[in-house]
Coordinates of N, CA and C and ligand atoms in Angstrom, one line a residue:
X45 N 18.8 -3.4 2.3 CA 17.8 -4.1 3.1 C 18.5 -5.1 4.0
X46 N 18.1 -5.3 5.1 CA 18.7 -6.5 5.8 C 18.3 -7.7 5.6
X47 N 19.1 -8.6 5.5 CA 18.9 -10.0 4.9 C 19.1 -10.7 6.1
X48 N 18.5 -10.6 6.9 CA 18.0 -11.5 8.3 C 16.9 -12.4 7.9
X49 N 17.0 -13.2 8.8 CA 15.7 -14.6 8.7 C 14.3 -14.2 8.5
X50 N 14.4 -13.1 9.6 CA 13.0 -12.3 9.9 C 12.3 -11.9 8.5
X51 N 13.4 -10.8 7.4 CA 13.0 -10.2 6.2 C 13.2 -11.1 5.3
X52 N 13.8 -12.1 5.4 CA 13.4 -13.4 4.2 C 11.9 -14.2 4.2
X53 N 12.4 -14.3 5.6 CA 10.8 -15.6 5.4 C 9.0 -14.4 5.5
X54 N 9.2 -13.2 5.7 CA 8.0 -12.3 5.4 C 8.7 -12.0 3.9
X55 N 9.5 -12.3 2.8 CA 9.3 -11.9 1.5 C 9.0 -13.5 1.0
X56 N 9.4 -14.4 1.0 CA 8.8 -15.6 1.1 C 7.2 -16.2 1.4
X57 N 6.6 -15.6 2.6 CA 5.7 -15.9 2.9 C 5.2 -14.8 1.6
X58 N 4.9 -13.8 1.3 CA 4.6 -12.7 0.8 C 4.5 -13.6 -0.9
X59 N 5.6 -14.0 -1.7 CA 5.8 -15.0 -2.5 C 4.6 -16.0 -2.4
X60 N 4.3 -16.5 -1.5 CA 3.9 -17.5 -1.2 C 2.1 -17.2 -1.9
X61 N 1.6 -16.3 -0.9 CA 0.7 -15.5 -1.0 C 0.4 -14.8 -2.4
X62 N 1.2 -14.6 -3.2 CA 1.2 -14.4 -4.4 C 1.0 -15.0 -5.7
X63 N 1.4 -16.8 -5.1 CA 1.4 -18.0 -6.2 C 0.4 -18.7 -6.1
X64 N -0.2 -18.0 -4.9 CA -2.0 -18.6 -4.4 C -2.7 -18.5 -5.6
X65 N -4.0 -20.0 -6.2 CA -4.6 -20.2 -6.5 C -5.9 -19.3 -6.6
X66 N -5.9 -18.0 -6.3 CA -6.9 -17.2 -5.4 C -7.3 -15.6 -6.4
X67 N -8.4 -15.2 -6.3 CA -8.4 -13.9 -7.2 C -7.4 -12.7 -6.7
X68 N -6.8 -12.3 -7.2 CA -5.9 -10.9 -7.3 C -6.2 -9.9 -5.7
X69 N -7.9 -9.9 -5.4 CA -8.1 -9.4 -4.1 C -7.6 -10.2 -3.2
X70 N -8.1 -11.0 -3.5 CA -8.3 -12.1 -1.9 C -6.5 -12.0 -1.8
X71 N -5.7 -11.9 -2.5 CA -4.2 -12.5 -2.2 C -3.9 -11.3 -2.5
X72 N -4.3 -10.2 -2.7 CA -3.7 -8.7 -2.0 C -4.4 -8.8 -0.6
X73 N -5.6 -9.1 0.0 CA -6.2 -8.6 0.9 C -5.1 -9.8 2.0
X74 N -4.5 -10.7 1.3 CA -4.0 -11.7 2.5 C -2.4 -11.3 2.6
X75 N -1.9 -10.5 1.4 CA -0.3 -9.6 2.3 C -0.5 -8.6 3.0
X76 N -1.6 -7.8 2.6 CA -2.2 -6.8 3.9 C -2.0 -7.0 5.3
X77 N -2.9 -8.5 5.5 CA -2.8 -9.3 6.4 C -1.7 -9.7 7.1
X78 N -0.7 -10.4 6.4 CA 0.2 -10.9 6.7 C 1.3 -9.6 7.5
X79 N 1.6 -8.6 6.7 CA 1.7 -7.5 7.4 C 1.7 -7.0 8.5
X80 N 0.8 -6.8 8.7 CA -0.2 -6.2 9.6 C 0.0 -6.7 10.7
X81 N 0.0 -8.4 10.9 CA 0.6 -9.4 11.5 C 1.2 -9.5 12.3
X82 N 2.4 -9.4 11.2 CA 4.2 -9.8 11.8 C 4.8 -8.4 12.1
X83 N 4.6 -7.4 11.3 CA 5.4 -6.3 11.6 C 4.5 -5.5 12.9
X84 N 4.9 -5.1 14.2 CA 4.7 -4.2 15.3 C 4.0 -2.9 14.8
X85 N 3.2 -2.5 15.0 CA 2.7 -0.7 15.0 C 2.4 -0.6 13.4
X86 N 2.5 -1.6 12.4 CA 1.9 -1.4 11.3 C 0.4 -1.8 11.2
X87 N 0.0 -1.1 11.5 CA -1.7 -1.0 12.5 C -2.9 -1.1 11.0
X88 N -2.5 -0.1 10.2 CA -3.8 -0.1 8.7 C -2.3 -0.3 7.6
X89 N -2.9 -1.4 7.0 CA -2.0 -1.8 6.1 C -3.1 -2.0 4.1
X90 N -2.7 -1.1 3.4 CA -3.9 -1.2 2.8 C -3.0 -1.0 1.1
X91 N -3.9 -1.1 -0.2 CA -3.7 -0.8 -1.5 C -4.6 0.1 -1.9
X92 N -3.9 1.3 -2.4 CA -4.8 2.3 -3.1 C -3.9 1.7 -4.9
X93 N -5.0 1.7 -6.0 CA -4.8 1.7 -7.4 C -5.1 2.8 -8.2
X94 N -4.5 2.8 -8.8 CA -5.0 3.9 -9.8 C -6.3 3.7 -10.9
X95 N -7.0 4.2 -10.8 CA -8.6 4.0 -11.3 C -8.2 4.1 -12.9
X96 N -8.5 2.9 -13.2 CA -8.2 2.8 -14.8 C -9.4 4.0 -15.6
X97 N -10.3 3.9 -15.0 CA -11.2 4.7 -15.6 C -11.0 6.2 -15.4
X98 N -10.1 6.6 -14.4 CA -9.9 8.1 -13.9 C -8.8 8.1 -13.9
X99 N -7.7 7.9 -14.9 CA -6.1 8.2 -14.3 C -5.7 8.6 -13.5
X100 N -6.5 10.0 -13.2 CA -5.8 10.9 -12.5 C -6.2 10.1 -10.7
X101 N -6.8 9.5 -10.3 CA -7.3 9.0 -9.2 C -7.0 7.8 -8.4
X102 N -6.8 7.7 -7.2 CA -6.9 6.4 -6.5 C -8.0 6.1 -6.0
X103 N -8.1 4.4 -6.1 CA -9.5 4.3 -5.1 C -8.7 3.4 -4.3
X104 N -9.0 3.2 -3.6 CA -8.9 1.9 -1.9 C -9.2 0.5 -2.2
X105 N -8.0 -0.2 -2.5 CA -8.3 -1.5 -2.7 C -8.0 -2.3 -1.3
X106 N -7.7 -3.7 -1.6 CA -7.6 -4.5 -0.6 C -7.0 -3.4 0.7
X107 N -7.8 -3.9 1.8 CA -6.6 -3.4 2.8 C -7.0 -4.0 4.3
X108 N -6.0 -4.2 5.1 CA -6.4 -4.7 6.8 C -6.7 -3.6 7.8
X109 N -7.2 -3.8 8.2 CA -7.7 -2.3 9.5 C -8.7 -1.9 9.5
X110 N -9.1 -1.2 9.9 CA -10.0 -0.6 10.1 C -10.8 0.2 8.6
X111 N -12.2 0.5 8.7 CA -12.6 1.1 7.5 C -12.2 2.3 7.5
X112 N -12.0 3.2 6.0 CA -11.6 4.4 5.9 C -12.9 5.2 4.6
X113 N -13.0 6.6 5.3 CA -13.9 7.2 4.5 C -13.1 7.5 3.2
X114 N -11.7 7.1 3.1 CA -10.8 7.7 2.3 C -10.6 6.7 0.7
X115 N -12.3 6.5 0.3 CA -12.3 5.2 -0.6 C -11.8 6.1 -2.3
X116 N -11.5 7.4 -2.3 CA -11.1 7.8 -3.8 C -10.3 9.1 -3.3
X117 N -9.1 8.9 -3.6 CA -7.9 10.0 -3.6 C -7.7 10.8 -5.0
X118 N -7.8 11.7 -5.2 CA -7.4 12.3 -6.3 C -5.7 12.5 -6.6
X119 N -5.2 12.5 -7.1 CA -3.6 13.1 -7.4 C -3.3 14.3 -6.4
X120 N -2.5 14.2 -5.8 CA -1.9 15.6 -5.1 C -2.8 15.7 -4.5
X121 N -3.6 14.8 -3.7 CA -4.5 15.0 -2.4 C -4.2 14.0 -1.4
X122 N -3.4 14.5 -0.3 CA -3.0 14.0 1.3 C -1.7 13.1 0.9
X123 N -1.3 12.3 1.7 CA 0.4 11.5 1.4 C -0.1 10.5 0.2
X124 N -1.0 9.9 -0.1 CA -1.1 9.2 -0.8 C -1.4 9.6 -2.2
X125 N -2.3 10.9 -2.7 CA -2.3 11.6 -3.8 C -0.6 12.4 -4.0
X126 N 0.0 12.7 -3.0 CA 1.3 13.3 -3.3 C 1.8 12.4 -4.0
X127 N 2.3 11.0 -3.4 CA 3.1 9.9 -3.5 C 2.8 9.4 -5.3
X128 N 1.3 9.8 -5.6 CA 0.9 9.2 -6.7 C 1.2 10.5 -8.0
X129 N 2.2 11.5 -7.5 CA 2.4 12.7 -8.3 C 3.7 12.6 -8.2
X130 N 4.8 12.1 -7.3 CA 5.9 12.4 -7.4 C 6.9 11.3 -8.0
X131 N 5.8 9.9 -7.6 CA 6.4 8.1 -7.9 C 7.5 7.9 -7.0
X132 N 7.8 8.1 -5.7 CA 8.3 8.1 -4.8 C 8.3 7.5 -3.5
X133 N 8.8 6.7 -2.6 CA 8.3 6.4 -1.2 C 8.3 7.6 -0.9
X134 N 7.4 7.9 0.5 CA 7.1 9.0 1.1 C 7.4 8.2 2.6
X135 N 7.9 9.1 3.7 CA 7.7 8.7 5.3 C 7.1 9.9 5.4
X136 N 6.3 9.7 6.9 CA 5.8 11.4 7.3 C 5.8 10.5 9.1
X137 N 7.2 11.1 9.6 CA 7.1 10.6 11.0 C 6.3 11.1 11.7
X138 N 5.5 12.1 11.8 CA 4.2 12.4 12.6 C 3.4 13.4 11.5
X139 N 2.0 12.7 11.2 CA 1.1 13.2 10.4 C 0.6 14.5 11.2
X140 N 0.9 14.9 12.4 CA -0.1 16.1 12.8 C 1.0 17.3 12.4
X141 N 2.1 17.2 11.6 CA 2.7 18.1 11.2 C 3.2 18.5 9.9
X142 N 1.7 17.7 9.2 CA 2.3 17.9 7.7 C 0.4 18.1 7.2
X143 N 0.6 19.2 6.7 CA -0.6 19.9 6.2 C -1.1 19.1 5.3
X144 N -0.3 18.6 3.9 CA -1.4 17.8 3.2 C -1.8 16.5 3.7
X145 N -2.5 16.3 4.3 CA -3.1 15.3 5.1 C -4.4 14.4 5.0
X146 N -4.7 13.5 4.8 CA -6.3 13.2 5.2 C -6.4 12.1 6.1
X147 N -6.8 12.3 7.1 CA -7.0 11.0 8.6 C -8.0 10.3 7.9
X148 N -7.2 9.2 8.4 CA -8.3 8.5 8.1 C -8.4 7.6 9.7
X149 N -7.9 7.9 11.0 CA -8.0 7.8 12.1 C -7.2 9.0 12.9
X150 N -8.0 9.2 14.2 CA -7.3 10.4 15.4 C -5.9 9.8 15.9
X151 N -5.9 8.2 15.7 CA -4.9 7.9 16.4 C -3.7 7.4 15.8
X152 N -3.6 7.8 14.5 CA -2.8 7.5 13.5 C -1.5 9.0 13.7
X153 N -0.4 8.3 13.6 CA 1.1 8.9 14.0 C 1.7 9.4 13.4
X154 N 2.1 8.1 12.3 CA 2.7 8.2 11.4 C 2.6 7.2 9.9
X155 N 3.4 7.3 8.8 CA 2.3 7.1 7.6 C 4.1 6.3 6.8
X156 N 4.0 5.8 6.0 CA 4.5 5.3 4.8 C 3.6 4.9 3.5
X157 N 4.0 5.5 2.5 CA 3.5 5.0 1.2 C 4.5 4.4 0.1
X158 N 4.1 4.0 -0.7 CA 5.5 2.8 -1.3 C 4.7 3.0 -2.5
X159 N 5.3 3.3 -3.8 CA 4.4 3.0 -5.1 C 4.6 1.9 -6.1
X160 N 3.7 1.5 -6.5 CA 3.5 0.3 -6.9 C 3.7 0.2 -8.6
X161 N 4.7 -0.1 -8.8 CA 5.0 -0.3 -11.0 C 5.0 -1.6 -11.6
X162 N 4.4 -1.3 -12.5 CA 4.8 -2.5 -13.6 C 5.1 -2.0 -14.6
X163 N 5.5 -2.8 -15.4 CA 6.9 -2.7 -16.3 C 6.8 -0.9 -16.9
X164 N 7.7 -0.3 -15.6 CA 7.8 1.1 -15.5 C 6.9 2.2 -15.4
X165 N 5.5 1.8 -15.1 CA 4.1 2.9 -14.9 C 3.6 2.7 -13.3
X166 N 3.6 3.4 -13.1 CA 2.7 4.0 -11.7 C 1.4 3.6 -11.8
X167 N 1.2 2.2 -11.3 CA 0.0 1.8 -11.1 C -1.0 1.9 -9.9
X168 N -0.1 2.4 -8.8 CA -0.9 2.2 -7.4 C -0.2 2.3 -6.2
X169 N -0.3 1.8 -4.7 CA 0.3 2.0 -3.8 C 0.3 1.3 -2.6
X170 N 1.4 1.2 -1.8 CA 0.7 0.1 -0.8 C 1.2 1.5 0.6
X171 N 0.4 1.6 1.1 CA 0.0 2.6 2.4 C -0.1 1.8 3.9
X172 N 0.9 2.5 4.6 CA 0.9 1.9 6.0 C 0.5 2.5 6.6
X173 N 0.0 3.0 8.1 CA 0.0 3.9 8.5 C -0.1 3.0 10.5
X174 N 0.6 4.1 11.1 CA 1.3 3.5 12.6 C 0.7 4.4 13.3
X175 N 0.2 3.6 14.8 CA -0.2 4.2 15.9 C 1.3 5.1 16.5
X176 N 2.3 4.7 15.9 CA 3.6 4.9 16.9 C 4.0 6.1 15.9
X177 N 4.4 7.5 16.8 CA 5.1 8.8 15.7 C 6.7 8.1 15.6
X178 N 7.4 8.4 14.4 CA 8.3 8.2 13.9 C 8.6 6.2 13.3
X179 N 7.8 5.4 13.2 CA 7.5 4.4 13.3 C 8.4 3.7 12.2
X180 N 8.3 4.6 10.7 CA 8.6 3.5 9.9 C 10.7 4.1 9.4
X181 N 11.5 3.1 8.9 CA 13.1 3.5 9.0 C 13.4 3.1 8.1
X182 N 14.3 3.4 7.4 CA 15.0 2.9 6.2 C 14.8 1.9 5.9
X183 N 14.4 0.6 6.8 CA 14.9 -0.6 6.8 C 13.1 -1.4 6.8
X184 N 12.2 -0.3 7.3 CA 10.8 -0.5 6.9 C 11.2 -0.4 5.1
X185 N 11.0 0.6 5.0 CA 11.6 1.4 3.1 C 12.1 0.0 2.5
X186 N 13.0 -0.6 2.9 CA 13.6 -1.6 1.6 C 12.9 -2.6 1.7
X187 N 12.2 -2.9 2.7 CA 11.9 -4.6 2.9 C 10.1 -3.9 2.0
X188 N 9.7 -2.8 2.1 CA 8.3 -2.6 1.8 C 8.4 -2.6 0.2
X189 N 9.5 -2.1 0.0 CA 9.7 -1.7 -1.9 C 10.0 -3.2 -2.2
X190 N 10.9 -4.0 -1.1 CA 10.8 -5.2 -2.3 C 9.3 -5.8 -2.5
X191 N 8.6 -5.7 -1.2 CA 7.3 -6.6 -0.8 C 6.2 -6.1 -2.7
X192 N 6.5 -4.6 -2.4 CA 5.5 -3.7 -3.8 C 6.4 -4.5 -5.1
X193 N 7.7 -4.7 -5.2 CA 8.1 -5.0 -6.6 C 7.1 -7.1 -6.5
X194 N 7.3 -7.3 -5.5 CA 6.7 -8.3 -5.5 C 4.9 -8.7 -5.9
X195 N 4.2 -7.4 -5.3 CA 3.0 -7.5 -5.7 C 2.5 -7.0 -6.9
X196 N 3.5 -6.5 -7.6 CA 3.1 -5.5 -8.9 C 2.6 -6.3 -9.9
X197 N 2.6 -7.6 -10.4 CA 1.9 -8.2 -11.2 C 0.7 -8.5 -11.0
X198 N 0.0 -8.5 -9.3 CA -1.0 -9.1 -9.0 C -2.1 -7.7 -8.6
X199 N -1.5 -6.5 -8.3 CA -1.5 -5.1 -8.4 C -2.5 -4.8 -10.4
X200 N -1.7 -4.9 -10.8 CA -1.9 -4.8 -12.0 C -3.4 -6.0 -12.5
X201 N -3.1 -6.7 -12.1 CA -4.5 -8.0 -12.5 C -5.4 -7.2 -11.5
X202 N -5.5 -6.6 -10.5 CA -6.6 -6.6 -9.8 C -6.9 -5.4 -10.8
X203 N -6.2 -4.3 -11.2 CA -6.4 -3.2 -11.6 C -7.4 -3.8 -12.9
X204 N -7.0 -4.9 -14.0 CA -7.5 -5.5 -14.9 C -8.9 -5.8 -14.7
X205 N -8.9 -6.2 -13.7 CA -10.4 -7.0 -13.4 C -11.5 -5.7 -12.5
X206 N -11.2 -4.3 -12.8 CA -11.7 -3.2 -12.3 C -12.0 -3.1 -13.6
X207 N -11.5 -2.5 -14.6 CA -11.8 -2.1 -15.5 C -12.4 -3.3 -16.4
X208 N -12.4 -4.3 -16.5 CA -13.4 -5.3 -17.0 C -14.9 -5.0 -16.3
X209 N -15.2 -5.1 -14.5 CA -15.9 -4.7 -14.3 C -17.1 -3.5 -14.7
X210 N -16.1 -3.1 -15.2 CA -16.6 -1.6 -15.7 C -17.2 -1.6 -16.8
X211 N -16.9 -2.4 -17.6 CA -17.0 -2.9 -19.2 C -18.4 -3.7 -19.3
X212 N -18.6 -4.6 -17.7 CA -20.3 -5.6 -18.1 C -21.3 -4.7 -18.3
Ligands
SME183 N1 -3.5 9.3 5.2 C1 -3.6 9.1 3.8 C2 -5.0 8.7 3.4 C3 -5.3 7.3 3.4 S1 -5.5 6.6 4.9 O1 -4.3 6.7 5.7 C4 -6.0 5.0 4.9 C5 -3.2 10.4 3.1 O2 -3.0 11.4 3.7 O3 -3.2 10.3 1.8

């Protein structure tokens, strides 16, 4: 990863955002934000989790951008159900060339997914997706995996307080 000013003070700020006083959403929905922000062409910046109550499934948590019809992914359905079958980052430098797919905009390029662990399980994912084809680079990749090893505790509490909801 590059250890420039730039990628310190957005894992810092990101830190920062995470020691917040604030529920598990609101301080996922505000690295989204933050995101979304400072980095160029990272246009929908969002969290899919894995549905405590459906293993096999993601639903759409916090995210910046625009709304998406795309609120429950099954496993091995489009980059984000793949990503949640293999535990892998995924790039896809232009989405109109990769069959498993689901738009969630016409004007969407290109896609990164990052998956999200705590202490070693596949809990969830943080999903970028760029107006610009070939958009995200190795150096998107490191700075995003550290941002996910960073939100995985708070990833995990949100996941908690899904499944409590579930429980009243
Ligand atoms: N494009 C994703 C779906 C999620 S939206 O990008 C927000 C996919 O193929 O899994």
């Amino acid at each position: 990863m590059r250890h420039d000013r730039f990628t310190t003070q957005l894992l810092t700020n990101v830190d920062r955002i995470i020691a917040r006083d604030r529920s598990a959403e609101s301080r996922l929905h505000d690295v989204c934000t933050a995101l979304a922000a400072r980095l160029p062409g990272y246009d929908w910046v969002g969290f899919y989790i894995v549905d405590p109550r459906h293993p096999r499934e993601l639903i759409l948590g916090p995210f910046a951008g625009e709304e998406t019809e795309h609120v429950r992914i099954p496993f091995g359905s489009g980059v984000c159900g793949h990503v949640a079958d293999v535990d892998h980052t995924v790039i896809v430098d232009d989405v109109r060339a990769r069959q498993n797919y689901l738009s969630c905009s016409i004007a969407v390029r290109s896609e990164i997914v990052i998956p999200v662990r705590w202490q070693g399980k596949f809990i969830g994912e943080l999903d970028i997706d760029s107006h610009t084809e070939g958009r995200f680079t190795a150096e998107d990749r490191a700075l995003l995996e550290a941002v996910a090893a960073r939100v995985a505790s708070t990833v995990e509490d949100y996941r908690g307080n899904l499944e409590a909801d579930c429980h009243e």
